[in-house]
Every structure is written in C-alpha cells, then in structure tokens.
XYZ file of C-alpha atoms in Angstrom:
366
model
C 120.686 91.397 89.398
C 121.040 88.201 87.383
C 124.598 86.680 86.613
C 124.193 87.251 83.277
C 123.210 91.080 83.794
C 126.244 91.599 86.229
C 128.468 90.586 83.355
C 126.573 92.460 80.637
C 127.004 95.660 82.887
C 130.604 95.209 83.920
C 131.289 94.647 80.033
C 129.276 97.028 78.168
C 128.614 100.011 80.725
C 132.424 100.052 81.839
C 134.844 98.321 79.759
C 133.951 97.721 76.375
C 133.648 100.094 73.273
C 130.460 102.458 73.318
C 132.094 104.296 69.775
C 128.542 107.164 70.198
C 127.888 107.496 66.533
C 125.659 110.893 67.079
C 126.161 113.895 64.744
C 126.380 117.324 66.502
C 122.976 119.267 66.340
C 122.446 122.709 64.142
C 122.484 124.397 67.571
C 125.856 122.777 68.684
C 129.136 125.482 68.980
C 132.160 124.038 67.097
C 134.341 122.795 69.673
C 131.729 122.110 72.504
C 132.138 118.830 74.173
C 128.516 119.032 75.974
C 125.454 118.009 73.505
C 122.556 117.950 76.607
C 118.632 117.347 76.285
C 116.386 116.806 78.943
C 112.901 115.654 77.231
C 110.152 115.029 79.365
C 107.729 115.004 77.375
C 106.328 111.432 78.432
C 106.013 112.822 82.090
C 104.348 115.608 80.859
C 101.507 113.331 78.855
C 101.281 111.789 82.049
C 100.273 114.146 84.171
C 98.092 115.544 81.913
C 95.997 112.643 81.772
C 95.916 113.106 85.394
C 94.894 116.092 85.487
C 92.067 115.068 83.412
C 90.923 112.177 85.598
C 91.290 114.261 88.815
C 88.965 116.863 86.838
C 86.535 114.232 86.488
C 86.644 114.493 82.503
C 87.128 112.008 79.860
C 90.320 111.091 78.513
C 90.424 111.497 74.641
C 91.906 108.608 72.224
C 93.834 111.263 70.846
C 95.356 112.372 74.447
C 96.403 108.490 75.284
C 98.060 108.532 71.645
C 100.089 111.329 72.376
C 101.331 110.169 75.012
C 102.479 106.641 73.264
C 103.811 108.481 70.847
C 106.457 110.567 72.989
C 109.792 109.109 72.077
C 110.823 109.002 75.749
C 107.905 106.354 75.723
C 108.943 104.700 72.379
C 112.754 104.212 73.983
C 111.053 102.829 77.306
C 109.106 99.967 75.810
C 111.833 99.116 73.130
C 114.450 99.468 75.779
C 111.887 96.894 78.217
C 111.454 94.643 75.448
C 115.219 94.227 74.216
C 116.323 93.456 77.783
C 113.510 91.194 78.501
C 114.857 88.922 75.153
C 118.373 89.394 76.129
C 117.938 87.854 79.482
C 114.776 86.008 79.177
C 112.431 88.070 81.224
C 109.468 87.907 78.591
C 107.923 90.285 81.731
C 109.164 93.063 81.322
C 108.041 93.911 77.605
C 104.365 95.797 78.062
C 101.871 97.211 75.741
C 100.462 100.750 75.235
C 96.820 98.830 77.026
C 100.041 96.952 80.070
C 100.931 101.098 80.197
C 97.029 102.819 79.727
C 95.975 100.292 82.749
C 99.131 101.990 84.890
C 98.163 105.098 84.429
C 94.376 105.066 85.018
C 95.748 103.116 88.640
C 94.203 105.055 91.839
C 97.698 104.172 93.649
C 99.317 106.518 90.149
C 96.504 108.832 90.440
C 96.553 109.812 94.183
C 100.556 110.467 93.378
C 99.760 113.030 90.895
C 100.003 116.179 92.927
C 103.770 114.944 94.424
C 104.855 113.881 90.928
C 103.835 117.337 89.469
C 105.838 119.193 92.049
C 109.005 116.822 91.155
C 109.162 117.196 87.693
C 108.644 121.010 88.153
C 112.015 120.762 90.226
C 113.476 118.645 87.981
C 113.266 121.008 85.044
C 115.010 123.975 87.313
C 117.899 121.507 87.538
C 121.188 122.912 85.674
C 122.209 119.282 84.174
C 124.758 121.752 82.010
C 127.011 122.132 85.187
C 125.923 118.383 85.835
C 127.906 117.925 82.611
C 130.449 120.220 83.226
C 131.721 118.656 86.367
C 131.928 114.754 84.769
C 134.116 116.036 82.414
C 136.247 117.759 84.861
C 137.108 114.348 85.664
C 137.045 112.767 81.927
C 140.403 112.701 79.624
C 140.370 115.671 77.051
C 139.286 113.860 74.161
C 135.768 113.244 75.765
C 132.879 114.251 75.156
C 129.146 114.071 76.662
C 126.419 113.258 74.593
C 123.020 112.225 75.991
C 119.263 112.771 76.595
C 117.891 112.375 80.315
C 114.413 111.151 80.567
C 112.260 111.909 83.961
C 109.392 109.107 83.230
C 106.482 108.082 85.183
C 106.454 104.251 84.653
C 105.656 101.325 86.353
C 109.056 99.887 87.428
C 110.935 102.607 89.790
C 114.349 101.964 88.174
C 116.906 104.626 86.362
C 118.947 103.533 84.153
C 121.455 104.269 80.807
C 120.790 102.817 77.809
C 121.743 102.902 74.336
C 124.879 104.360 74.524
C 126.547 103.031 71.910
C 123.925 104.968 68.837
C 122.113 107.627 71.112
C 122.848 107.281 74.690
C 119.655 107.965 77.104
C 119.345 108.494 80.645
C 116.257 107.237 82.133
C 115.444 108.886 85.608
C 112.147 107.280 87.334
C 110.198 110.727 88.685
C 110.750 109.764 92.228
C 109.425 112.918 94.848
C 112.079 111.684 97.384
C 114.686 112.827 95.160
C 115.478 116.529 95.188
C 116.559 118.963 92.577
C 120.386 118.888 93.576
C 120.321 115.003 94.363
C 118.966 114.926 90.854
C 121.700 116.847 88.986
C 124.280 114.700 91.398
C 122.532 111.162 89.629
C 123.029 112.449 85.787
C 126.489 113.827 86.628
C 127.085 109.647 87.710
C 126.055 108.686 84.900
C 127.511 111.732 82.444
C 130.454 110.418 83.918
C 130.205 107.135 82.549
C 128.924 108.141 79.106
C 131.889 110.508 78.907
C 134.288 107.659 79.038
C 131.952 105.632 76.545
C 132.818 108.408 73.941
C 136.275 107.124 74.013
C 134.947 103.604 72.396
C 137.264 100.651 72.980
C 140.274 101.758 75.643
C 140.554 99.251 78.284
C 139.656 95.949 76.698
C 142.226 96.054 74.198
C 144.947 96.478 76.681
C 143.709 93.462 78.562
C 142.856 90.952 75.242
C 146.013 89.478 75.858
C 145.477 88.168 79.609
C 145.271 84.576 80.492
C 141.507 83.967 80.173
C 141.493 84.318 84.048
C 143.961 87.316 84.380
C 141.598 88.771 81.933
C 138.338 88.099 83.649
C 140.211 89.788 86.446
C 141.008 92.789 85.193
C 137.602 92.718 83.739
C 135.471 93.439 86.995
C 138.186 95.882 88.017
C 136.259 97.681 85.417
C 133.676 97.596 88.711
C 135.830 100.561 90.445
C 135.106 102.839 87.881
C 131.276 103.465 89.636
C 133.270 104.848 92.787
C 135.229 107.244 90.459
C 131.954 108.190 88.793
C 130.896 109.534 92.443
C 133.849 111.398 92.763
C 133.122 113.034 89.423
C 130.171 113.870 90.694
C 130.713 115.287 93.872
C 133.495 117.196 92.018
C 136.103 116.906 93.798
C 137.905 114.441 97.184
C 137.321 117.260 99.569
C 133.168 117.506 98.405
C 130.940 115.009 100.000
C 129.623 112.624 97.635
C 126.126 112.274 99.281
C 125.933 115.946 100.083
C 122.624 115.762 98.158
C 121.035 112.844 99.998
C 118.645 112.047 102.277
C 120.277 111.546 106.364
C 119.619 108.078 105.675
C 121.536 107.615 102.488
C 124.017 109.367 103.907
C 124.031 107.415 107.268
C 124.452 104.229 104.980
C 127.245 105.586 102.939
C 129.621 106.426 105.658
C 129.092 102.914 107.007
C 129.601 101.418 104.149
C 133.027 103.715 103.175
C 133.965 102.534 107.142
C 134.085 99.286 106.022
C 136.799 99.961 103.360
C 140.053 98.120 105.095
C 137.531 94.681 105.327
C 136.003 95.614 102.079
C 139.386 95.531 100.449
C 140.725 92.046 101.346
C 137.305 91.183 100.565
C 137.512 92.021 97.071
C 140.972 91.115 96.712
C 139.817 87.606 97.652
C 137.400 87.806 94.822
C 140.139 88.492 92.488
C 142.263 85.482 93.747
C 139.198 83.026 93.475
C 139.007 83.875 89.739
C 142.939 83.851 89.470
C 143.144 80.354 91.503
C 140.305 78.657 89.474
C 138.141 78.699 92.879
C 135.328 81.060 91.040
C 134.121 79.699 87.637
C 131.183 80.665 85.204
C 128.039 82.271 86.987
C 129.561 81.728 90.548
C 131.637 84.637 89.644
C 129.043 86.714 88.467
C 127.288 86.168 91.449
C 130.196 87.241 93.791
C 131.178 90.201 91.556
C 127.965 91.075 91.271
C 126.960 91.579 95.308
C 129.967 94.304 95.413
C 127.410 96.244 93.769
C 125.363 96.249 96.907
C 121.954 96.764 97.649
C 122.276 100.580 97.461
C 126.237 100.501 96.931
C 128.725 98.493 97.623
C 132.323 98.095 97.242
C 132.379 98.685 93.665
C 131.322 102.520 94.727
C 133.212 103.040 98.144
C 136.667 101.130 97.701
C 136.288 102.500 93.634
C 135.514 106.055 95.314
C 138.233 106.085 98.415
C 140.697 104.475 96.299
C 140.476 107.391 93.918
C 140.473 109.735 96.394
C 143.498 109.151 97.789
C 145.048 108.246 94.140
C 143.985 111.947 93.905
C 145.620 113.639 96.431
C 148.799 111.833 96.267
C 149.144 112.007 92.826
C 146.728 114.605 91.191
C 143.763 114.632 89.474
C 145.564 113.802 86.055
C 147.132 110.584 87.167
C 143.332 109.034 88.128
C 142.047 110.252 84.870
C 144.656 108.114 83.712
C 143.246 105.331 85.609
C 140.626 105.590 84.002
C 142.229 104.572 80.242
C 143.507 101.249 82.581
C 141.451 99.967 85.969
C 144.432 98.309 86.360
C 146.295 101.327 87.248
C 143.925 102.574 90.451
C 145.040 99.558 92.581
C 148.140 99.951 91.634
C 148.950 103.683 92.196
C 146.630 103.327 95.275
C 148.764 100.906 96.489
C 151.677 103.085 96.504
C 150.121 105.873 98.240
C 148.751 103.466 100.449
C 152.780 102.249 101.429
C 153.682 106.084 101.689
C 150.789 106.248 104.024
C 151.566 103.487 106.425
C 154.892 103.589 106.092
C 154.427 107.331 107.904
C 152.711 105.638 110.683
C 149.329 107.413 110.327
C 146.147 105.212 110.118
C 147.222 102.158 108.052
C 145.684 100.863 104.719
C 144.992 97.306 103.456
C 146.961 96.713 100.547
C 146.039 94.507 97.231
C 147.881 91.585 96.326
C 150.778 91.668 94.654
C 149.686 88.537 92.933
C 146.459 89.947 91.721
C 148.508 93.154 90.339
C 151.203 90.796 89.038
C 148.995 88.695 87.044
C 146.325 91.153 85.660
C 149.747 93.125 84.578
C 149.151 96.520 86.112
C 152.785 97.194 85.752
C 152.834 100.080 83.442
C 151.062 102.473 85.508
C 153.431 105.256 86.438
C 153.067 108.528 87.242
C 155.222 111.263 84.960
C-alpha cells in the first residue's frame, strides 16, 4: 500500500464524512435500519461462460455482452479506473477485451468447478444477521446500506467502495473462504459503512488540533479496524477468527501476543509525528505497516483495546469511542491502571503526552 493510499484510507474509510445519499427501496419497512443486496450477477455470467467452454461450445457475442453489462462489472472497471487516476497506476484500468482474455485463461477455466461450489455457499450466507450484528455495535442513529459483490476478476482483492453515493462491497470469489468466514468479512466491513452513515463525526472534533496533534489523532482513526472485528465476532467473549482457517488463526493470536510491544510501538509512532521526527510520506509509510501484511496493530491493539474498554466499561461507552478515537486510548488507559494497579498481568500504557496533545480529555464515562 502506497503512502498516498494509506492516507486516503485512514481519511476517507475511517474518519471523514461518507453522508450515504441512497433513498430507501419500495421494499424497505419504515423504520428499518438494514437496506442489504447481494448481486452476483457478474459471477454468475462468469461461470456461465465457463460452463460453455468446458462444454466445448461457442461463446455467443451476446453471452460476453451480458456479462459486461452486469453492473457489478460496470462498478469494477469504473472503480479500477478511478483509483488507477487517483494514484497514478494507469494499470489497473482494463477493457471488456483486458477482462474477455481473463476469462477465456486455462488457469480461470480449470478453477471453474471450485468457484461454482463457492458462490453456491456464498448465496446460503445470512449477510442479514451479518448486518444485524455490526449494528449491535454502531450508535442508534446508524444505519447499513450496501450491496456486496462476489466477483470473479483478475486481481484477488475485496474491497469497499463508493460509500459516500452507493456504498459496495466487493468480495473476490475465493474457495478458501467459507460460508461463515464470509458473513464474518461483510459484517467488517458493515461495520464500517454503519459508522459512514453518520457523515462527518470525528474530523470536526479534531479541525482544531495543531496540524501535528491533528495528524495524530488522525491515524487513531486506524483503531477503528480492530473494533470492526469485534463487531464482527459480536461480542469480547466470541473469537474473532472463529471462522478462519488454523493458520489465520495461528497468526492472529501471535500477533494479539504481541500487544504490550505493539503498544509502545505505536505510541512511538504518535510521538514521531508529535515531535516533528515523522514528516510527509515517512509517516504514511510507518502508519501504514500497522496495517500489516494480514493485520497488524491497527486490528489487534484497535480490537484488545476495545475489548477491555468493553468489559470495564460496557458496550455503550466503546460505541462512544467510536464518535471520538480519541476516547479508546484514553478509557483503555484507565482500565488498563485499574488492571495493574490490582496486580494481575500488567498493561502498557499510552502516553500521557500523546493523549494530552491530541486532547482526548473529554472522554468520560456517565
């Protein structure tokens, strides 16, 4: 992930205003916060132009223009194309011949059975109770709004997109992932939409920073992926990676072992950009490996933090965090005290310079 990426996803996916301008369908109940699609309709084209070429039959003109003209497909390439421009990665726009040339691949082709199996699964899944459990952990006034999209495509990346006029999830078909680890991924990201309903929370509250206090605070916006896994696990006492493979699971726990050195280490971070030492893209790039290979800090210190902020506390006070990343340090931080202060197994602290100057003073619990 590029610098300029990190700080387009730490801004726009976490902290700044989403505002979903989408009016409630026909089919919508008055009231109901859940508006949920899950159109797979260009995985569907897909496979049956696989099905044709494992039948040894010609594919019709008319079959290859269906399938460009899926919207899930439309999105895709428009969504390639915009990013490509924003951060100058003319490679990853392609063209319905870029996509055709995929698809008639023997690598795609001898995948055909697998990927048929998956999206089968997929389409079982209950993304309703995916929905249901984000906003378990979303303030009141939320709402979820979104269409997830299982695609067959050449780059084997998920992501969200568009969330500020018709948010999207994009879910590469991948037959590794089952049909529970596959409601766990769109409650994540539910999660974060949710909050995006709220439009612009946090970054008015932290406008007024010192330009580096601010940047601060900022990429404290980062902790809010670990309280997306909480949401949805659905709950501190459910594990997060229940869903997983052994080996994502294996890498997890050592990664949430390595909270009390991943805690100074980000607190660090947060001094460099107080102290001047981090500047411009070196930032980026620092803030940006928290996010790990599969996940770092970001997710475990974001997700033990607000399980403990949890159980001390209740579930209401971290939703509150949630209005204020400022406020998940800070009210871990006392729990932590209460903790070690008891003598059971001790907790690194944050800074009282890094809470000081980002301001996370007003973060009580009634």
């Amino acid at each position: 992930m590029n610098s300029m990426r990190i700080r387009s996803f730490v801004l726009c996916l976490l902290a700044c205003p989403f505002g979903i301008a989408q009016a409630p369908s026909a089919q919508t109940a008055a009231g109901d916060r859940i508006q949920l699609t899950l159109d797979t309709s260009e995985a569907d084209q897909v496979l049956a132009v696989l099905a044709r070429r494992q039948a040894g039959t010609p594919v019709a003109e008319a079959e290859w223009q269906a399938l460009f003209d899926t919207v899930p497909y439309q999105r895709l390439k428009q969504r390639e194309k915009a990013i490509g421009e924003q951060f100058h990665e003319p490679g990853m726009a392609f063209s319905d011949e870029d996509f055709r040339k995929f698809v008639l691949s023997n690598d795609i082709l001898q995948r055909a059975a697998s990927l048929r199996d998956t999206l089968v699964r997929w389409k079982q899944a209950d993304l309703r109770q995916s929905a249901e459990r984000a906003l378990r952990y979303l303030p009141d006034a939320a709402i979820i709004r979104a269409t997830v999209y299982p695609t067959i495509k050449p780059r084997e990346n998920s992501f969200v997109w568009d969330v500020a006029k018709d948010p999207a999830i994009f879910l590469y078909l991948n037959p590794d992932v089952t049909r529970a680890k596959f409601e766990n991924t769109v409650a994540h990201e539910l999660h974060h939409i949710g909050l995006g309903s709220l439009g612009s929370v946090y970054s008015p509250k932290i406008a007024g920073l010192p330009e580096r206090a601010r940047t601060a605070a900022e990429y404290m916006a980062g902790f809010g992926e670990g309280m997306a896994m909480l949401a949805a696990a659905g709950g501190p006492d459910v594990d997060p990676h229940a869903a997983s493979t052994p080996a994502e699971h294996d890498i997890w726990e050592k990664a949430l072992a390595a909270f009390n050195t991943d805690v100074p280490a980000v607190n660090s971070f947060f001094l460099d950009i107080l102290d001047g030492t981090l500047t411009g893209d070196a930032i980026d790039t620092k803030g940006g490996s928290f996010f790990g290979s599969h996940q770092g800090p970001w997710y475990t210190v974001g997700y033990k933090m607000a399980v403990i902020v949890e159980r001390r506390f209740g579930r209401p006070a971290l939703i509150r965090t949630m209005l204020d990343y400022r406020c998940l340090p800070a009210l871990y931080n006392r729990a932590a005290r209460e903790q070690n202060a008891a003598g059971r197994a001790q907790l690194p602290l944050w800074s009282e310079t890094v809470l000081s100057q980002v301001q996370a003073g007003a973060c009580g619990v009634s």
